[in-house]
Amino acid sequence: MVDTVAPAVDEPAQPGSTRRERTGWYFYDWANSAFQTTVITVFLGPFLTTVTELAAGCELGADSCHGYVHPLGIRVAAGSYYPYLISLSVFLTVFALPVVGAIADRSAHKKRLLALAAFTGAGATIAFAFVTGERYLLGGALFLIANISFGAAVVVYNSFLPQLGGPDDRDAISSRGWAIGYLGGGLLLALNLVAVTMLSEEGNPQRTLDLARWSIVSAGVWWAAFTLLPLRWLREHPAAAVAARVGRGNVLTDGFRQLGHTLRNIKAYPLTLFFLLAFLVYNDGIQTVITLASQYGTEELRLEQSTLIVTILLVQFLAFGGALALGALARRIGAWKTVLLSLVLWTGVIIAAFRLPAEAPLPFMILGGCIGLVLGGSQALSRSLFSQLIPTGKEGEYYGFYEISDKGTSWLGPLAFGLVFQLTSSYRVGLVSLLIFFVIGFVLLAAVPIRKAIVAAGNTPPRVL
């Protein structure tokens, strides 16, 4: 008997999803989490910062560097180059991702869009094999391509979620996807941990830099290889409106037109926009913590690369259980309240991170464990909660706006962090600047009348909110 997820009562009829299809959807999280974990969270920050410091004239392996580089004639502190790159990539995605979403909504072949974005990002990640010596500009360009492609692929991937289950099923489906993603990212990170431990040589910083580069390359290979599974198992679910438009025009130009139409009429869903604003604020803080944790650990706390990898590995596997646990809590008290609770816990994480002593691996690992318990659930439930606020047929477009601050595409947080560091030369002070994102995000999310917002979008609320 085929396992299907039935639509909720009073919900517009939609095709049921099979277990094979949902498994394929989960496995894209398994595939792309390698980029988020191995590249963004662990290796890229220290690696690209070191390459930039070499270009600034600093000695490899020096305890500190206050040199400057001049990309496009702009004077940039070597330690600020990577945070600024993150902000630039997100500035570009602000324009790209909503267009990708609009194209996905107009296309009957979303899997092709997923393949194009995923393989482009994976290819750019593999090309880090050529970022050697002082090639910080090449590294920056490849990161921009990979990160924008990563976001574009996730927009298309997320747009499948409303087609996989009704309103009472999506919290569980989204949480399973995040949980499986953490296992995938954690497994590759474990393999890299073994490689770094076995192959590194004490007193040889060049060997450490080379191992970081090849770890980044491995994430690109993993991302490309496992993307083949969702491309095989996912099914296309073109809406009736999409099917009626097939063959009537160019999908790309129609996507731009549709995006313009949505921007003109988006004021019809003010509560959806209010939720999106809250998400953009608090998730910017979450993503900044994830993205810059390794740089904070190496530059401020003076921890070894192996300590960082073990900590992030701990985060990954605890996040698997945390995502499922918060998903279970959401079934009892609702996703909205569960996300609010997670933001309180994130505030505590920032305060604790500010007080961490230098050269003390154990407190850093304990804090990493706390992050793991709240990380997956806060993100998975935000994704499923937003799916309830999207008008039918607009999933791609709205997830395009959503993805502006999701999975590594935050920009205000890294910009604030980079500016504060450039002004104070203190990573700790930069970290404190992130508190405002969690406080304001909590206040904004608490002000959203979530049930009213779901009904206003034309959807049926789940039984528990």
Coordinates of C-alpha atoms in Angstrom, one line a residue:
M1 CA 0.0 0.0 0.0
V2 CA 1.4 3.4 -0.9
D3 CA 2.0 5.7 2.1
T4 CA 0.5 9.1 1.5
V5 CA -0.1 12.3 3.4
A6 CA -3.7 13.3 3.1
P7 CA -4.7 16.9 2.8
A8 CA -6.4 18.5 5.9
V9 CA -10.1 19.0 6.0
D10 CA -11.2 22.1 4.0
E11 CA -7.7 22.5 2.5
P12 CA -7.7 22.8 -1.3
A13 CA -7.2 19.4 -2.9
Q14 CA -3.6 18.5 -3.8
P15 CA -1.9 15.3 -4.9
G16 CA -0.7 13.1 -2.0
S17 CA 3.0 12.6 -1.6
T18 CA 4.6 9.1 -1.4
R19 CA 7.1 8.1 1.2
R20 CA 9.7 7.7 -1.6
E21 CA 9.1 11.3 -2.7
R22 CA 9.4 12.7 0.9
T23 CA 12.6 10.7 1.3
G24 CA 14.0 12.2 -1.8
W25 CA 13.1 15.7 -0.4
Y26 CA 14.8 14.9 2.8
F27 CA 18.0 13.8 1.0
Y28 CA 18.5 17.2 -0.6
D29 CA 19.0 18.5 3.0
W30 CA 21.5 15.7 3.5
A31 CA 23.3 16.8 0.3
N32 CA 23.5 20.5 0.8
S33 CA 24.1 20.5 4.5
A34 CA 27.7 19.5 3.7
F35 CA 28.2 23.0 2.2
Q36 CA 26.6 24.7 5.3
T37 CA 28.6 22.6 7.8
T38 CA 31.9 21.8 6.3
V39 CA 32.3 25.0 4.3
I40 CA 30.4 27.8 5.9
T41 CA 30.5 26.8 9.5
V42 CA 33.9 25.3 9.9
F43 CA 36.5 25.7 7.2
L44 CA 35.9 28.6 4.9
G45 CA 36.1 31.5 7.5
P46 CA 39.5 30.5 8.9
F47 CA 40.8 29.4 5.4
L48 CA 39.8 32.5 3.5
T49 CA 40.9 34.7 6.4
T50 CA 44.3 33.1 6.3
V51 CA 44.6 33.4 2.5
T52 CA 43.6 37.1 2.9
E53 CA 46.1 37.7 5.6
L54 CA 48.9 36.2 3.4
A55 CA 47.8 38.6 0.7
A56 CA 48.0 41.4 3.3
G57 CA 51.7 40.5 4.0
C58 CA 51.2 38.6 7.2
E59 CA 53.2 35.6 8.1
L60 CA 51.5 32.2 7.9
G61 CA 50.8 30.9 11.4
A62 CA 51.1 34.3 13.1
D63 CA 49.0 34.7 16.3
S64 CA 47.5 38.0 15.0
C65 CA 47.4 40.1 11.9
H66 CA 46.3 43.7 11.4
G67 CA 47.1 43.9 7.7
Y68 CA 44.9 45.2 4.9
V69 CA 44.0 44.2 1.4
H70 CA 42.6 46.4 -1.3
P71 CA 39.9 44.5 -3.4
L72 CA 38.7 46.9 -6.2
G73 CA 40.8 49.6 -4.5
I74 CA 38.8 49.5 -1.2
R75 CA 40.9 49.3 2.0
V76 CA 39.6 46.3 4.0
A77 CA 41.0 44.7 7.2
A78 CA 42.1 41.1 6.5
G79 CA 39.9 39.9 9.4
S80 CA 36.8 41.7 8.0
Y81 CA 37.1 40.4 4.4
Y82 CA 35.1 37.2 5.0
P83 CA 32.2 38.9 6.9
Y84 CA 32.0 41.6 4.2
L85 CA 31.9 38.9 1.5
I86 CA 28.9 37.3 3.3
S87 CA 27.1 40.6 3.3
L88 CA 27.9 41.1 -0.4
S89 CA 26.6 37.7 -1.4
V90 CA 23.3 38.4 0.4
F91 CA 23.0 41.8 -1.2
L92 CA 23.1 40.0 -4.5
T93 CA 20.7 37.3 -3.4
V94 CA 18.1 39.9 -2.5
F95 CA 17.7 40.4 -6.2
A96 CA 18.3 36.9 -7.4
L97 CA 16.3 34.6 -5.1
P98 CA 12.8 36.1 -5.5
V99 CA 13.2 35.9 -9.3
V100 CA 14.3 32.2 -8.9
G101 CA 11.2 31.6 -6.9
A102 CA 8.9 33.3 -9.4
I103 CA 10.5 31.2 -12.2
A104 CA 9.9 28.0 -10.1
D105 CA 6.3 28.9 -9.7
R106 CA 5.8 29.4 -13.4
S107 CA 7.7 26.2 -14.4
A108 CA 6.4 22.7 -14.7
H109 CA 10.1 21.5 -14.3
K110 CA 11.2 22.6 -10.9
K111 CA 13.6 19.6 -10.6
R112 CA 15.6 21.0 -13.5
L113 CA 15.9 24.4 -11.7
L114 CA 17.0 22.5 -8.6
A115 CA 19.7 20.6 -10.6
L116 CA 21.0 23.8 -12.3
A117 CA 21.4 25.7 -9.0
A118 CA 22.8 22.8 -7.0
F119 CA 25.4 21.7 -9.5
T120 CA 26.5 25.3 -10.1
G121 CA 27.1 25.8 -6.4
A122 CA 28.8 22.4 -6.0
G123 CA 31.1 23.1 -9.0
A124 CA 32.1 26.5 -7.5
T125 CA 32.9 24.7 -4.2
I126 CA 35.0 22.1 -5.9
A127 CA 36.9 24.8 -7.7
F128 CA 38.4 25.9 -4.3
A129 CA 41.1 23.4 -5.2
F130 CA 42.6 26.3 -7.1
V131 CA 42.5 28.8 -4.2
T132 CA 46.2 28.6 -3.2
G133 CA 48.8 31.1 -2.1
E134 CA 47.4 34.6 -1.9
R135 CA 44.4 34.1 -4.3
Y136 CA 41.9 35.7 -1.9
L137 CA 40.0 37.3 -4.8
L138 CA 39.5 34.0 -6.5
G139 CA 38.3 32.5 -3.2
G140 CA 35.9 35.4 -2.7
A141 CA 34.5 35.1 -6.3
L142 CA 33.9 31.3 -5.9
F143 CA 32.3 31.8 -2.5
L144 CA 29.8 34.4 -4.0
I145 CA 28.9 31.9 -6.8
A146 CA 28.5 29.0 -4.5
N147 CA 26.5 30.8 -1.8
I148 CA 24.1 32.4 -4.2
S149 CA 23.6 29.1 -6.0
F150 CA 23.1 27.4 -2.6
G151 CA 20.3 29.9 -1.8
A152 CA 18.7 29.6 -5.2
A153 CA 18.6 25.8 -4.9
V154 CA 17.1 26.0 -1.4
V155 CA 14.3 28.3 -2.7
V156 CA 13.3 25.6 -5.2
Y157 CA 13.7 22.9 -2.6
N158 CA 11.6 24.6 0.0
S159 CA 8.8 25.3 -2.6
F160 CA 8.2 21.5 -2.7
L161 CA 7.2 21.5 1.0
P162 CA 3.5 22.5 0.7
Q163 CA 3.1 19.8 -1.9
L164 CA 4.3 17.1 0.5
G165 CA 1.7 17.3 3.2
G166 CA -1.2 19.3 4.8
P167 CA -0.9 21.9 7.5
D168 CA -0.8 19.4 10.3
D169 CA 1.9 17.4 8.7
R170 CA 4.4 20.1 7.6
D171 CA 6.1 20.7 11.0
A172 CA 7.0 17.0 11.2
I173 CA 8.1 16.8 7.5
S174 CA 10.2 20.0 7.8
S175 CA 11.8 18.8 11.1
R176 CA 12.7 15.4 9.6
G177 CA 14.4 17.2 6.7
W178 CA 16.5 19.4 8.9
A179 CA 17.3 16.4 11.2
I180 CA 18.5 14.2 8.3
G181 CA 20.4 17.2 6.9
Y182 CA 22.3 17.5 10.2
L183 CA 23.2 13.8 10.0
G184 CA 24.6 14.2 6.4
G185 CA 26.5 17.3 7.3
G186 CA 27.8 15.7 10.5
L187 CA 28.9 12.5 8.7
L188 CA 31.1 14.4 6.1
L189 CA 32.5 16.6 8.9
A190 CA 33.4 13.5 10.9
L191 CA 35.3 12.2 7.8
N192 CA 37.1 15.5 7.5
L193 CA 37.9 15.4 11.3
V194 CA 39.6 12.0 10.8
A195 CA 41.6 13.4 7.8
V196 CA 42.7 16.5 9.7
T197 CA 43.6 14.5 12.8
M198 CA 45.6 11.9 10.9
L199 CA 47.3 14.1 8.3
S200 CA 48.0 17.4 10.1
E201 CA 51.6 18.0 11.2
E202 CA 52.4 20.1 14.3
G203 CA 54.2 23.3 13.5
N204 CA 53.2 23.0 9.8
P205 CA 50.5 25.7 9.2
Q206 CA 50.8 25.2 5.4
R207 CA 49.7 21.6 5.8
T208 CA 46.7 22.7 7.9
L209 CA 45.7 25.2 5.2
D210 CA 45.9 22.6 2.5
L211 CA 43.7 20.2 4.6
A212 CA 41.1 22.9 5.0
R213 CA 41.1 23.6 1.3
W214 CA 40.5 19.9 0.4
S215 CA 37.9 19.6 3.1
I216 CA 36.0 22.4 1.3
V217 CA 36.4 20.6 -2.0
S218 CA 35.0 17.4 -0.5
A219 CA 31.8 19.3 0.4
G220 CA 31.3 20.2 -3.2
V221 CA 31.7 16.6 -4.3
W222 CA 29.3 15.4 -1.6
W223 CA 26.7 18.1 -2.5
A224 CA 26.8 17.1 -6.2
A225 CA 26.7 13.4 -5.6
F226 CA 23.8 13.2 -3.2
T227 CA 21.7 15.8 -5.2
L228 CA 21.2 12.9 -7.7
L229 CA 18.8 11.2 -5.2
P230 CA 16.2 14.0 -4.9
L231 CA 16.4 14.6 -8.6
R232 CA 15.4 10.9 -9.1
W233 CA 12.8 10.5 -6.4
L234 CA 11.0 13.9 -6.3
R235 CA 7.9 14.3 -8.5
E236 CA 6.8 17.4 -10.3
H237 CA 3.5 18.8 -8.9
P238 CA 2.6 21.6 -11.4
A239 CA -0.4 23.6 -10.2
A240 CA -3.3 23.8 -12.5
A241 CA -2.5 27.4 -13.3
V242 CA 1.1 26.5 -14.2
A243 CA -0.1 23.6 -16.4
A244 CA -2.4 26.0 -18.2
R245 CA 0.5 28.3 -18.9
V246 CA 3.0 25.7 -20.2
G247 CA 3.9 26.6 -23.8
R248 CA 2.4 30.1 -23.7
G249 CA 5.6 32.1 -23.1
N250 CA 9.1 32.1 -21.9
V251 CA 9.4 30.9 -18.3
L252 CA 12.2 33.4 -17.5
T253 CA 10.4 36.5 -18.8
D254 CA 7.1 35.3 -17.3
G255 CA 8.9 34.8 -14.0
F256 CA 10.1 38.5 -13.9
R257 CA 6.6 39.6 -14.8
Q258 CA 5.0 37.4 -12.1
L259 CA 7.5 38.8 -9.5
G260 CA 6.6 42.3 -10.5
H261 CA 2.9 41.4 -10.1
T262 CA 3.5 39.9 -6.6
L263 CA 5.5 42.9 -5.4
R264 CA 2.7 45.2 -6.5
N265 CA 0.1 43.1 -4.7
I266 CA 2.0 41.8 -1.7
K267 CA 0.4 44.4 0.5
A268 CA -2.7 42.2 0.4
Y269 CA -0.9 39.9 2.9
P270 CA 0.5 42.3 5.5
L271 CA 0.6 39.6 8.3
T272 CA 2.7 37.3 6.1
L273 CA 5.1 40.2 5.5
F274 CA 5.2 40.9 9.2
F275 CA 6.1 37.3 10.0
L276 CA 8.7 37.5 7.2
L277 CA 10.2 40.6 8.7
A278 CA 10.5 38.9 12.1
F279 CA 12.1 35.9 10.5
L280 CA 14.6 38.0 8.6
V281 CA 15.7 39.7 11.8
Y282 CA 16.1 36.8 14.2
N283 CA 17.4 34.3 11.6
D284 CA 20.0 36.8 10.6
G285 CA 21.3 36.5 14.1
I286 CA 21.2 32.7 14.0
Q287 CA 23.0 32.5 10.7
T288 CA 25.7 35.0 11.8
V289 CA 26.5 32.9 14.8
I290 CA 26.7 29.7 12.6
T291 CA 28.8 31.4 9.9
L292 CA 31.3 33.2 12.1
A293 CA 31.6 30.7 15.0
S294 CA 34.8 29.2 13.6
Q295 CA 36.4 32.5 13.0
Y296 CA 35.5 33.6 16.5
G297 CA 37.0 30.4 17.9
T298 CA 40.3 30.6 16.0
E299 CA 40.9 34.3 16.1
E300 CA 39.5 35.3 19.6
L301 CA 39.5 32.1 21.6
R302 CA 42.7 30.8 20.0
L303 CA 41.3 27.3 19.7
E304 CA 42.8 24.6 17.5
Q305 CA 41.1 23.7 14.2
S306 CA 40.5 20.1 15.6
T307 CA 38.6 21.6 18.6
L308 CA 36.4 23.6 16.3
I309 CA 35.6 20.5 14.1
V310 CA 34.8 18.3 17.1
T311 CA 32.5 21.1 18.5
I312 CA 30.7 21.5 15.2
L313 CA 30.4 17.8 14.9
L314 CA 28.8 17.7 18.3
V315 CA 26.4 20.4 17.2
Q316 CA 25.4 18.4 14.1
F317 CA 24.5 15.2 15.9
L318 CA 22.8 17.0 18.9
A319 CA 20.9 19.1 16.3
F320 CA 19.5 15.9 14.8
G321 CA 17.8 15.1 18.2
G322 CA 17.0 18.8 18.9
A323 CA 15.2 19.2 15.6
L324 CA 13.0 16.1 16.3
A325 CA 12.5 17.1 20.0
L326 CA 11.4 20.7 19.1
G327 CA 9.2 19.2 16.4
A328 CA 7.5 17.0 19.0
L329 CA 7.2 20.0 21.3
A330 CA 5.5 21.9 18.5
R331 CA 2.9 19.2 18.2
R332 CA 2.0 19.9 21.9
I333 CA 2.2 23.8 22.1
G334 CA 2.4 24.8 18.5
A335 CA 5.3 25.9 16.2
W336 CA 4.9 29.6 16.9
K337 CA 5.4 29.3 20.7
T338 CA 8.2 26.8 20.2
V339 CA 10.1 29.2 18.0
L340 CA 9.6 32.0 20.5
L341 CA 11.1 29.8 23.2
S342 CA 14.1 29.0 21.0
L343 CA 14.8 32.7 20.6
V344 CA 15.1 33.1 24.4
L345 CA 17.6 30.2 24.4
W346 CA 19.6 31.9 21.6
T347 CA 19.9 35.0 23.6
G348 CA 21.4 33.0 26.4
V349 CA 23.8 31.4 23.9
I350 CA 25.2 34.9 22.9
I351 CA 25.7 36.0 26.4
A352 CA 27.5 32.8 27.3
A353 CA 29.7 33.0 24.2
F354 CA 30.8 36.5 25.1
R355 CA 32.0 35.2 28.5
L356 CA 33.9 32.2 27.2
P357 CA 37.6 32.1 28.3
A358 CA 40.3 31.9 25.6
E359 CA 42.3 28.6 25.0
A360 CA 39.6 26.6 26.9
P361 CA 38.2 23.9 24.6
L362 CA 35.7 22.3 27.1
P363 CA 33.5 25.4 27.7
F364 CA 33.4 26.0 23.9
M365 CA 32.2 22.5 23.3
I366 CA 29.5 22.7 26.0
L367 CA 28.2 25.9 24.5
G368 CA 28.2 24.1 21.1
G369 CA 26.1 21.4 22.5
C370 CA 23.5 23.9 23.7
I371 CA 23.5 25.5 20.3
G372 CA 22.8 22.1 18.7
L373 CA 19.7 21.5 20.9
V374 CA 18.0 24.7 19.7
L375 CA 19.4 25.2 16.2
G376 CA 17.6 22.7 14.1
G377 CA 14.1 23.1 15.6
S378 CA 14.1 26.9 15.4
Q379 CA 14.9 26.8 11.7
A380 CA 12.8 23.8 10.7
L381 CA 9.7 25.1 12.5
S382 CA 10.2 28.6 11.0
R383 CA 10.2 27.0 7.5
S384 CA 7.0 25.0 8.1
L385 CA 5.3 27.9 9.9
F386 CA 6.0 30.1 6.9
S387 CA 4.5 27.5 4.5
Q388 CA 1.2 28.1 6.2
L389 CA 1.3 31.8 5.4
I390 CA 1.9 31.5 1.6
P391 CA -1.0 32.0 -0.9
T392 CA -1.5 28.9 -3.0
G393 CA 0.6 28.9 -6.1
K394 CA 3.1 31.4 -4.8
E395 CA 5.4 29.0 -2.9
G396 CA 8.5 29.7 -4.9
E397 CA 8.2 33.5 -4.9
Y398 CA 7.6 33.7 -1.2
Y399 CA 10.3 31.2 -0.3
G400 CA 12.6 33.4 -2.5
F401 CA 12.0 36.3 -0.1
Y402 CA 12.3 33.9 2.9
E403 CA 15.7 32.5 1.7
I404 CA 17.2 36.0 1.7
S405 CA 18.0 35.3 5.4
D406 CA 18.0 31.5 5.5
K407 CA 20.8 28.9 5.6
G408 CA 23.9 31.1 5.4
T409 CA 22.5 34.1 3.5
S410 CA 22.3 36.6 6.4
W411 CA 23.8 40.0 5.8
L412 CA 23.1 42.5 8.5
G413 CA 24.7 40.4 11.2
P414 CA 28.0 39.8 9.4
L415 CA 28.0 43.4 8.3
A416 CA 27.6 44.6 11.9
F417 CA 30.1 42.1 13.1
G418 CA 32.7 43.2 10.5
L419 CA 32.2 46.9 11.2
V420 CA 32.5 46.5 14.9
F421 CA 35.6 44.4 14.5
Q422 CA 37.1 47.0 12.2
L423 CA 36.4 49.8 14.7
T424 CA 37.4 47.9 17.9
S425 CA 39.6 45.0 16.7
S426 CA 37.6 42.9 19.2
Y427 CA 35.6 39.8 18.1
R428 CA 33.9 39.7 21.5
V429 CA 32.4 43.2 21.1
G430 CA 31.3 42.2 17.6
L431 CA 29.5 39.2 19.1
V432 CA 27.6 41.3 21.5
S433 CA 26.2 43.3 18.6
L434 CA 24.2 40.2 17.6
L435 CA 22.0 40.3 20.7
I436 CA 19.8 43.0 19.1
F437 CA 18.8 40.6 16.3
F438 CA 17.3 38.1 18.8
V439 CA 15.6 40.6 21.0
I440 CA 14.0 42.5 18.1
G441 CA 13.1 39.3 16.3
F442 CA 11.4 37.9 19.4
V443 CA 9.3 41.1 19.9
L444 CA 8.3 41.1 16.2
L445 CA 7.4 37.4 16.1
A446 CA 5.4 37.6 19.4
A447 CA 3.3 40.4 17.8
V448 CA 2.2 38.3 14.8
P449 CA -1.4 37.0 15.2
I450 CA -0.4 33.7 13.6
R451 CA -3.9 32.1 13.2
K452 CA -5.3 35.2 11.7
A453 CA -2.3 35.4 9.3
I454 CA -2.8 31.8 8.1
V455 CA -6.5 32.4 7.4
A456 CA -5.7 35.7 5.7
A457 CA -3.4 33.9 3.3
G458 CA -6.3 31.6 2.3
N459 CA -5.1 28.5 4.2
T460 CA -6.4 26.2 6.9
P461 CA -4.7 26.6 10.3
P462 CA -3.2 23.5 11.9
R463 CA -5.1 22.2 15.0
V464 CA -2.3 23.4 17.3
L465 CA -0.5 26.8 16.9

